[in-house]
PDB file of C-alpha atoms in Angstrom:
ATOM      1  CA  UNK A   5      -3.202 117.329-157.449  1.00 96.00           C
ATOM      2  CA  UNK A   6      -1.474 117.609-154.073  1.00 98.00           C
ATOM      3  CA  UNK A   7      -3.779 119.021-151.400  1.00 98.00           C
ATOM      4  CA  UNK A   8      -2.156 121.240-148.780  1.00 98.00           C
ATOM      5  CA  UNK A   9      -3.895 121.536-145.413  1.00 98.00           C
ATOM      6  CA  UNK A  10      -2.948 124.213-142.897  1.00 98.00           C
ATOM      7  CA  UNK A  11      -3.792 124.293-139.213  1.00 96.00           C
ATOM      8  CA  UNK A  12      -5.084 125.957-137.250  1.00 97.00           C
ATOM      9  CA  UNK A  13      -7.220 128.250-139.376  1.00 97.00           C
ATOM     10  CA  UNK A  14      -6.722 131.016-136.818  1.00 98.00           C
ATOM     11  CA  UNK A  15      -4.001 131.272-134.201  1.00 97.00           C
ATOM     12  CA  UNK A  16      -4.256 133.716-131.324  1.00 97.00           C
ATOM     13  CA  UNK A  17      -0.883 134.782-129.982  1.00 96.00           C
ATOM     14  CA  UNK A  18       0.327 137.560-127.694  1.00 95.00           C
ATOM     15  CA  UNK A  19       3.117 139.858-128.890  1.00 95.00           C
ATOM     16  CA  UNK A  20       6.488 138.443-127.911  1.00 95.00           C
ATOM     17  CA  UNK A  21       5.202 134.881-127.800  1.00 96.00           C
ATOM     18  CA  UNK A  22       6.091 132.031-130.112  1.00 97.00           C
ATOM     19  CA  UNK A  23       3.772 130.997-132.943  1.00 97.00           C
ATOM     20  CA  UNK A  24       3.778 127.549-134.523  1.00 98.00           C
ATOM     21  CA  UNK A  25       1.901 127.005-137.783  1.00 98.00           C
ATOM     22  CA  UNK A  26       1.411 123.636-139.452  1.00 98.00           C
ATOM     23  CA  UNK A  27       1.106 122.560-143.070  1.00 98.00           C
ATOM     24  CA  UNK A  28       0.398 119.033-144.242  1.00 98.00           C
ATOM     25  CA  UNK A  29       0.640 117.641-147.786  1.00 98.00           C
ATOM     26  CA  UNK A  30      -1.613 114.880-149.110  1.00 98.00           C
ATOM     27  CA  UNK A  31       1.505 113.127-150.421  1.00 98.00           C
ATOM     28  CA  UNK A  32       5.222 113.651-150.033  1.00 98.00           C
ATOM     29  CA  UNK A  33       6.602 116.900-151.455  1.00 97.00           C
ATOM     30  CA  UNK A  34      10.138 116.249-150.201  1.00 97.00           C
ATOM     31  CA  UNK A  35      11.476 119.659-149.106  1.00 97.00           C
ATOM     32  CA  UNK A  36       9.807 121.482-151.974  1.00 96.00           C
ATOM     33  CA  UNK A  37       7.741 123.786-149.818  1.00 97.00           C
ATOM     34  CA  UNK A  38       7.487 127.557-149.496  1.00 98.00           C
ATOM     35  CA  UNK A  39       5.813 129.843-146.974  1.00 98.00           C
ATOM     36  CA  UNK A  40       4.290 133.260-147.647  1.00 98.00           C
ATOM     37  CA  UNK A  41       2.998 136.089-145.480  1.00 98.00           C
ATOM     38  CA  UNK A  42       0.065 138.212-146.592  1.00 98.00           C
ATOM     39  CA  UNK A  43      -1.139 141.390-144.909  1.00 97.00           C
ATOM     40  CA  UNK A  44      -4.534 142.958-145.656  1.00 95.00           C
ATOM     41  CA  UNK A  45      -4.646 144.642-149.056  1.00 95.00           C
ATOM     42  CA  UNK A  46      -1.162 143.441-149.986  1.00 97.00           C
ATOM     43  CA  UNK A  47       0.267 140.744-152.192  1.00 98.00           C
ATOM     44  CA  UNK A  48       1.812 137.712-150.496  1.00 98.00           C
ATOM     45  CA  UNK A  49       5.491 137.936-149.648  1.00 97.00           C
ATOM     46  CA  UNK A  50       7.884 134.999-149.847  1.00 97.00           C
ATOM     47  CA  UNK A  51       9.269 134.048-146.434  1.00 98.00           C
ATOM     48  CA  UNK A  52      10.739 130.565-146.768  1.00 98.00           C
ATOM     49  CA  UNK A  53      11.624 128.172-149.594  1.00 97.00           C
ATOM     50  CA  UNK A  54      13.144 124.726-149.566  1.00 97.00           C
ATOM     51  CA  UNK A  55      11.120 124.182-146.372  1.00 97.00           C
ATOM     52  CA  UNK A  56      13.722 125.970-144.231  1.00 98.00           C
ATOM     53  CA  UNK A  57      15.669 128.612-146.201  1.00 97.00           C
ATOM     54  CA  UNK A  58      14.738 132.183-145.447  1.00 98.00           C
ATOM     55  CA  UNK A  59      14.214 134.452-148.431  1.00 96.00           C
ATOM     56  CA  UNK A  60      16.289 137.594-148.810  1.00 95.00           C
ATOM     57  CA  UNK A  61      15.548 140.155-146.127  1.00 96.00           C
ATOM     58  CA  UNK A  62      13.407 137.898-143.948  1.00 97.00           C
ATOM     59  CA  UNK A  63      14.178 138.275-140.209  1.00 97.00           C
ATOM     60  CA  UNK A  64      15.744 135.412-138.301  1.00 97.00           C
ATOM     61  CA  UNK A  65      12.680 135.014-136.068  1.00 97.00           C
ATOM     62  CA  UNK A  66      11.007 133.182-138.961  1.00 98.00           C
ATOM     63  CA  UNK A  67      11.987 129.546-139.207  1.00 98.00           C
ATOM     64  CA  UNK A  68      10.777 126.645-141.306  1.00 98.00           C
ATOM     65  CA  UNK A  69      11.157 122.924-140.762  1.00 98.00           C
ATOM     66  CA  UNK A  70       9.874 119.588-141.972  1.00 98.00           C
ATOM     67  CA  UNK A  71       9.988 117.351-145.009  1.00 98.00           C
ATOM     68  CA  UNK A  72       7.791 114.816-146.728  1.00 98.00           C
ATOM     69  CA  UNK A  73       4.237 115.610-145.681  1.00 98.00           C
ATOM     70  CA  UNK A  74       4.593 117.580-142.428  1.00 98.00           C
ATOM     71  CA  UNK A  75       5.918 121.127-142.212  1.00 98.00           C
ATOM     72  CA  UNK A  76       6.086 123.857-139.590  1.00 98.00           C
ATOM     73  CA  UNK A  77       6.567 127.604-139.705  1.00 98.00           C
ATOM     74  CA  UNK A  78       7.739 129.053-136.407  1.00 98.00           C
ATOM     75  CA  UNK A  79       7.817 132.702-135.500  1.00 97.00           C
ATOM     76  CA  UNK A  80      10.001 132.828-132.418  1.00 94.00           C
ATOM     77  CA  UNK A  81       8.832 136.121-130.900  1.00 93.00           C
ATOM     78  CA  UNK A  82       5.867 137.738-132.560  1.00 96.00           C
ATOM     79  CA  UNK A  83       6.191 141.389-133.479  1.00 95.00           C
ATOM     80  CA  UNK A  84       3.247 143.646-134.258  1.00 94.00           C
ATOM     81  CA  UNK A  85       4.054 143.500-137.975  1.00 95.00           C
ATOM     82  CA  UNK A  86       3.822 139.687-137.994  1.00 96.00           C
ATOM     83  CA  UNK A  87       0.057 139.556-137.487  1.00 94.00           C
ATOM     84  CA  UNK A  88      -1.056 138.412-140.923  1.00 97.00           C
ATOM     85  CA  UNK A  89      -2.176 135.377-142.916  1.00 98.00           C
ATOM     86  CA  UNK A  90       0.413 132.720-143.732  1.00 98.00           C
ATOM     87  CA  UNK A  91       0.229 130.296-146.666  1.00 98.00           C
ATOM     88  CA  UNK A  92       2.257 127.233-147.535  1.00 98.00           C
ATOM     89  CA  UNK A  93       2.812 126.170-151.155  1.00 98.00           C
ATOM     90  CA  UNK A  94       4.224 122.959-152.578  1.00 97.00           C
ATOM     91  CA  UNK A  95       6.307 122.937-155.729  1.00 96.00           C
ATOM     92  CA  UNK A  96       7.116 119.252-155.948  1.00 96.00           C
ATOM     93  CA  UNK A  97       4.359 118.513-158.451  1.00 95.00           C
ATOM     94  CA  UNK A  98       2.306 120.403-161.000  1.00 94.00           C
ATOM     95  CA  UNK A  99      -0.120 122.007-160.542  1.00 96.00           C
ATOM     96  CA  UNK A 100       1.458 124.150-157.849  1.00 96.00           C
ATOM     97  CA  UNK A 101      -0.902 124.272-154.886  1.00 98.00           C
ATOM     98  CA  UNK A 102      -1.349 126.360-151.757  1.00 98.00           C
ATOM     99  CA  UNK A 103      -2.750 125.652-148.344  1.00 98.00           C
ATOM    100  CA  UNK A 104      -5.845 127.462-147.171  1.00 97.00           C
ATOM    101  CA  UNK A 105      -3.903 129.747-144.858  1.00 98.00           C
ATOM    102  CA  UNK A 106      -3.476 130.387-141.138  1.00 98.00           C
ATOM    103  CA  UNK A 107      -4.447 133.772-139.775  1.00 98.00           C
ATOM    104  CA  UNK A 108      -2.295 134.909-136.873  1.00 97.00           C
ATOM    105  CA  UNK A 109      -4.267 137.287-134.668  1.00 96.00           C
ATOM    106  CA  UNK A 110      -3.472 139.234-131.532  1.00 91.00           C
ATOM    107  CA  UNK A 111      -4.510 137.481-128.320  1.00 90.00           C
TER     108      UNK A 111
ATOM    109  CA  UNK B  41      15.078 143.151-159.364  1.00 88.00           C
ATOM    110  CA  UNK B  42      12.058 142.308-161.501  1.00 93.00           C
ATOM    111  CA  UNK B  43       8.955 144.384-160.859  1.00 96.00           C
ATOM    112  CA  UNK B  44       5.448 143.618-162.091  1.00 97.00           C
ATOM    113  CA  UNK B  45       2.311 145.695-162.605  1.00 97.00           C
ATOM    114  CA  UNK B  46      -1.105 144.349-163.540  1.00 98.00           C
ATOM    115  CA  UNK B  47      -3.628 146.304-165.593  1.00 97.00           C
ATOM    116  CA  UNK B  48      -7.037 145.688-167.102  1.00 96.00           C
ATOM    117  CA  UNK B  49     -10.779 146.117-166.580  1.00 96.00           C
ATOM    118  CA  UNK B  50     -12.039 145.812-163.047  1.00 96.00           C
ATOM    119  CA  UNK B  51     -15.496 144.675-164.134  1.00 98.00           C
ATOM    120  CA  UNK B  52     -16.386 141.900-166.571  1.00 98.00           C
ATOM    121  CA  UNK B  53     -19.823 140.587-167.499  1.00 98.00           C
ATOM    122  CA  UNK B  54     -20.730 136.935-167.010  1.00 97.00           C
ATOM    123  CA  UNK B  55     -19.930 134.702-170.024  1.00 97.00           C
ATOM    124  CA  UNK B  56     -17.428 137.235-171.365  1.00 98.00           C
ATOM    125  CA  UNK B  57     -13.631 137.044-171.440  1.00 98.00           C
ATOM    126  CA  UNK B  58     -11.461 138.475-168.695  1.00 98.00           C
ATOM    127  CA  UNK B  59      -8.287 140.086-170.057  1.00 98.00           C
ATOM    128  CA  UNK B  60      -5.364 141.312-167.968  1.00 98.00           C
ATOM    129  CA  UNK B  61      -1.870 142.485-168.791  1.00 98.00           C
ATOM    130  CA  UNK B  62       1.274 142.428-166.685  1.00 98.00           C
ATOM    131  CA  UNK B  63       4.018 144.926-167.468  1.00 98.00           C
ATOM    132  CA  UNK B  64       7.498 143.771-166.532  1.00 96.00           C
ATOM    133  CA  UNK B  65      10.382 146.024-165.546  1.00 96.00           C
ATOM    134  CA  UNK B  66      13.860 145.055-164.455  1.00 93.00           C
ATOM    135  CA  UNK B  67      13.783 141.907-166.559  1.00 91.00           C
ATOM    136  CA  UNK B  68      12.860 140.600-170.001  1.00 90.00           C
ATOM    137  CA  UNK B  69       9.877 138.418-170.820  1.00 91.00           C
ATOM    138  CA  UNK B  70      12.146 136.842-173.438  1.00 89.00           C
ATOM    139  CA  UNK B  71      14.401 135.519-170.692  1.00 83.00           C
ATOM    140  CA  UNK B  72      14.399 131.770-170.444  1.00 83.00           C
ATOM    141  CA  UNK B  73      15.170 132.070-166.746  1.00 87.00           C
ATOM    142  CA  UNK B  74      11.676 132.963-165.654  1.00 91.00           C
ATOM    143  CA  UNK B  75       8.199 131.514-165.779  1.00 94.00           C
ATOM    144  CA  UNK B  76       5.786 134.435-166.096  1.00 95.00           C
ATOM    145  CA  UNK B  77       2.812 133.417-164.002  1.00 97.00           C
ATOM    146  CA  UNK B  78      -0.668 134.300-162.842  1.00 98.00           C
ATOM    147  CA  UNK B  79      -2.180 133.539-159.433  1.00 98.00           C
ATOM    148  CA  UNK B  80      -5.639 134.529-158.244  1.00 98.00           C
ATOM    149  CA  UNK B  81      -7.348 134.988-154.888  1.00 98.00           C
ATOM    150  CA  UNK B  82     -11.135 135.242-154.467  1.00 97.00           C
ATOM    151  CA  UNK B  83     -12.134 137.797-151.815  1.00 96.00           C
ATOM    152  CA  UNK B  84     -11.472 136.412-148.346  1.00 94.00           C
ATOM    153  CA  UNK B  85     -10.182 133.109-149.719  1.00 96.00           C
ATOM    154  CA  UNK B  86      -6.927 131.354-150.562  1.00 96.00           C
ATOM    155  CA  UNK B  87      -4.538 131.383-153.499  1.00 98.00           C
ATOM    156  CA  UNK B  88      -4.839 129.491-156.784  1.00 98.00           C
ATOM    157  CA  UNK B  89      -2.098 129.145-159.398  1.00 98.00           C
ATOM    158  CA  UNK B  90      -3.524 129.741-162.886  1.00 98.00           C
ATOM    159  CA  UNK B  91      -0.580 129.067-165.162  1.00 97.00           C
ATOM    160  CA  UNK B  92       2.629 130.375-166.687  1.00 96.00           C
ATOM    161  CA  UNK B  93       4.406 131.098-169.940  1.00 95.00           C
ATOM    162  CA  UNK B  94       8.133 130.905-170.684  1.00 90.00           C
ATOM    163  CA  UNK B  95      10.529 130.993-173.577  1.00 79.00           C
ATOM    164  CA  UNK B  96       8.091 133.417-175.227  1.00 71.00           C
ATOM    165  CA  UNK B  97       5.542 130.746-175.947  1.00 86.00           C
ATOM    166  CA  UNK B  98       5.609 127.554-173.907  1.00 91.00           C
ATOM    167  CA  UNK B  99       2.811 127.347-171.405  1.00 95.00           C
ATOM    168  CA  UNK B 100       1.660 125.281-168.445  1.00 95.00           C
ATOM    169  CA  UNK B 101      -1.845 125.702-167.055  1.00 97.00           C
ATOM    170  CA  UNK B 102      -3.681 124.521-163.968  1.00 97.00           C
ATOM    171  CA  UNK B 103      -5.905 121.650-165.174  1.00 97.00           C
ATOM    172  CA  UNK B 104      -8.814 123.169-163.249  1.00 96.00           C
ATOM    173  CA  UNK B 105      -8.789 126.190-165.583  1.00 97.00           C
ATOM    174  CA  UNK B 106      -7.012 124.838-168.648  1.00 96.00           C
ATOM    175  CA  UNK B 107     -10.062 124.805-170.910  1.00 96.00           C
ATOM    176  CA  UNK B 108     -10.639 128.531-170.394  1.00 98.00           C
ATOM    177  CA  UNK B 109      -7.163 130.036-169.958  1.00 98.00           C
ATOM    178  CA  UNK B 110      -4.700 131.524-172.406  1.00 98.00           C
ATOM    179  CA  UNK B 111      -1.434 133.181-171.352  1.00 97.00           C
ATOM    180  CA  UNK B 112       0.569 135.000-173.987  1.00 96.00           C
ATOM    181  CA  UNK B 113       3.597 137.282-174.260  1.00 95.00           C
ATOM    182  CA  UNK B 114       4.258 140.534-176.101  1.00 94.00           C
ATOM    183  CA  UNK B 115       8.028 140.848-176.269  1.00 92.00           C
ATOM    184  CA  UNK B 116       7.878 144.256-177.974  1.00 94.00           C
ATOM    185  CA  UNK B 117       6.118 145.721-174.931  1.00 96.00           C
ATOM    186  CA  UNK B 118       7.780 143.459-172.345  1.00 95.00           C
ATOM    187  CA  UNK B 119       4.367 142.322-171.186  1.00 96.00           C
ATOM    188  CA  UNK B 120       2.508 139.088-170.672  1.00 96.00           C
ATOM    189  CA  UNK B 121      -1.240 138.636-170.617  1.00 97.00           C
ATOM    190  CA  UNK B 122      -4.020 136.485-169.224  1.00 98.00           C
ATOM    191  CA  UNK B 123      -7.298 135.678-170.922  1.00 98.00           C
ATOM    192  CA  UNK B 124      -9.987 133.725-169.087  1.00 98.00           C
ATOM    193  CA  UNK B 125     -13.080 132.933-171.106  1.00 97.00           C
ATOM    194  CA  UNK B 126     -16.693 132.257-170.152  1.00 98.00           C
ATOM    195  CA  UNK B 127     -16.340 133.868-166.741  1.00 98.00           C
ATOM    196  CA  UNK B 128     -18.822 133.504-163.906  1.00 98.00           C
ATOM    197  CA  UNK B 129     -19.122 135.097-160.480  1.00 97.00           C
ATOM    198  CA  UNK B 130     -16.764 132.381-159.206  1.00 97.00           C
ATOM    199  CA  UNK B 131     -13.978 134.037-161.204  1.00 98.00           C
ATOM    200  CA  UNK B 132     -14.257 137.222-159.141  1.00 98.00           C
ATOM    201  CA  UNK B 133     -10.828 137.561-157.539  1.00 98.00           C
ATOM    202  CA  UNK B 134      -7.685 139.578-157.130  1.00 98.00           C
ATOM    203  CA  UNK B 135      -5.402 138.522-159.964  1.00 98.00           C
ATOM    204  CA  UNK B 136      -1.655 138.670-159.394  1.00 98.00           C
ATOM    205  CA  UNK B 137       1.133 138.396-161.906  1.00 98.00           C
ATOM    206  CA  UNK B 138       4.104 136.693-160.338  1.00 97.00           C
ATOM    207  CA  UNK B 139       7.550 135.465-161.230  1.00 95.00           C
ATOM    208  CA  UNK B 140       8.633 131.857-160.938  1.00 92.00           C
ATOM    209  CA  UNK B 141      12.358 131.360-161.383  1.00 87.00           C
ATOM    210  CA  UNK B 142      13.028 128.392-163.603  1.00 85.00           C
ATOM    211  CA  UNK B 143      14.210 125.516-161.444  1.00 85.00           C
ATOM    212  CA  UNK B 144      13.030 127.303-158.298  1.00 85.00           C
ATOM    213  CA  UNK B 145       9.248 127.322-158.599  1.00 89.00           C
ATOM    214  CA  UNK B 146       8.261 129.447-155.683  1.00 94.00           C
ATOM    215  CA  UNK B 147       6.535 132.763-156.282  1.00 94.00           C
ATOM    216  CA  UNK B 148       8.726 135.851-155.967  1.00 93.00           C
ATOM    217  CA  UNK B 149       8.239 138.693-156.637  1.00 95.00           C
ATOM    218  CA  UNK B 150       4.523 139.475-156.940  1.00 97.00           C
ATOM    219  CA  UNK B 151       2.680 142.309-158.597  1.00 97.00           C
ATOM    220  CA  UNK B 152       0.377 144.357-156.391  1.00 97.00           C
ATOM    221  CA  UNK B 153      -2.695 142.570-157.755  1.00 98.00           C
ATOM    222  CA  UNK B 154      -5.842 143.806-159.436  1.00 98.00           C
ATOM    223  CA  UNK B 155      -9.427 143.038-158.436  1.00 98.00           C
ATOM    224  CA  UNK B 156     -11.664 141.770-161.200  1.00 98.00           C
ATOM    225  CA  UNK B 157     -15.364 141.519-160.452  1.00 98.00           C
ATOM    226  CA  UNK B 158     -17.669 139.439-162.633  1.00 98.00           C
ATOM    227  CA  UNK B 159     -21.113 140.969-162.584  1.00 97.00           C
ATOM    228  CA  UNK B 160     -23.789 142.117-164.975  1.00 95.00           C
TER     229      UNK B 160
END
């Protein structure tokens, strides 16, 4: 099973600032990586797939990059609605696995 | 756009079988284009893929749960179901039904989720 490790566990950011979240795979997953956002009491929402392609309706301030084992989710200018938990997920190998999440909190 | 809604008991006793149903609208569970999936999330913790069913009968389960999981489909009701046997407190979680598009195995869309608590 591919283990996904996200860092940091919690990221403190001021509104309007840039947030950079990391996700590392225990072995190469090529570009087969997705990112999700989850707000309290809600189901996760797909943000990014293919490591860098935004899902339908996702604002341009969300960007994904990376390949192989190292990936980054960047939120260029944090809005109030972006404070949430973010998960990465690899789909290169079965079983599908998620990272442990990064919580983005207000600084 | 496919929409999903989970239903089932919110409380299950230890050693018993957890049973949940997902009702699908906007799509057919008979469609070979989708993998009908379950994902769970223990309170305050991360996400775990449980398994999926497609083509009205083919399944793929997470090895960590494979010995206890059964996913099935009811085409007449356009529903798919999850059964998890011999549950313990560690199975307490929010259970989500989710769509995986065949060939594009990321999770979208998700049901709203249902909390199942294992307790006597």
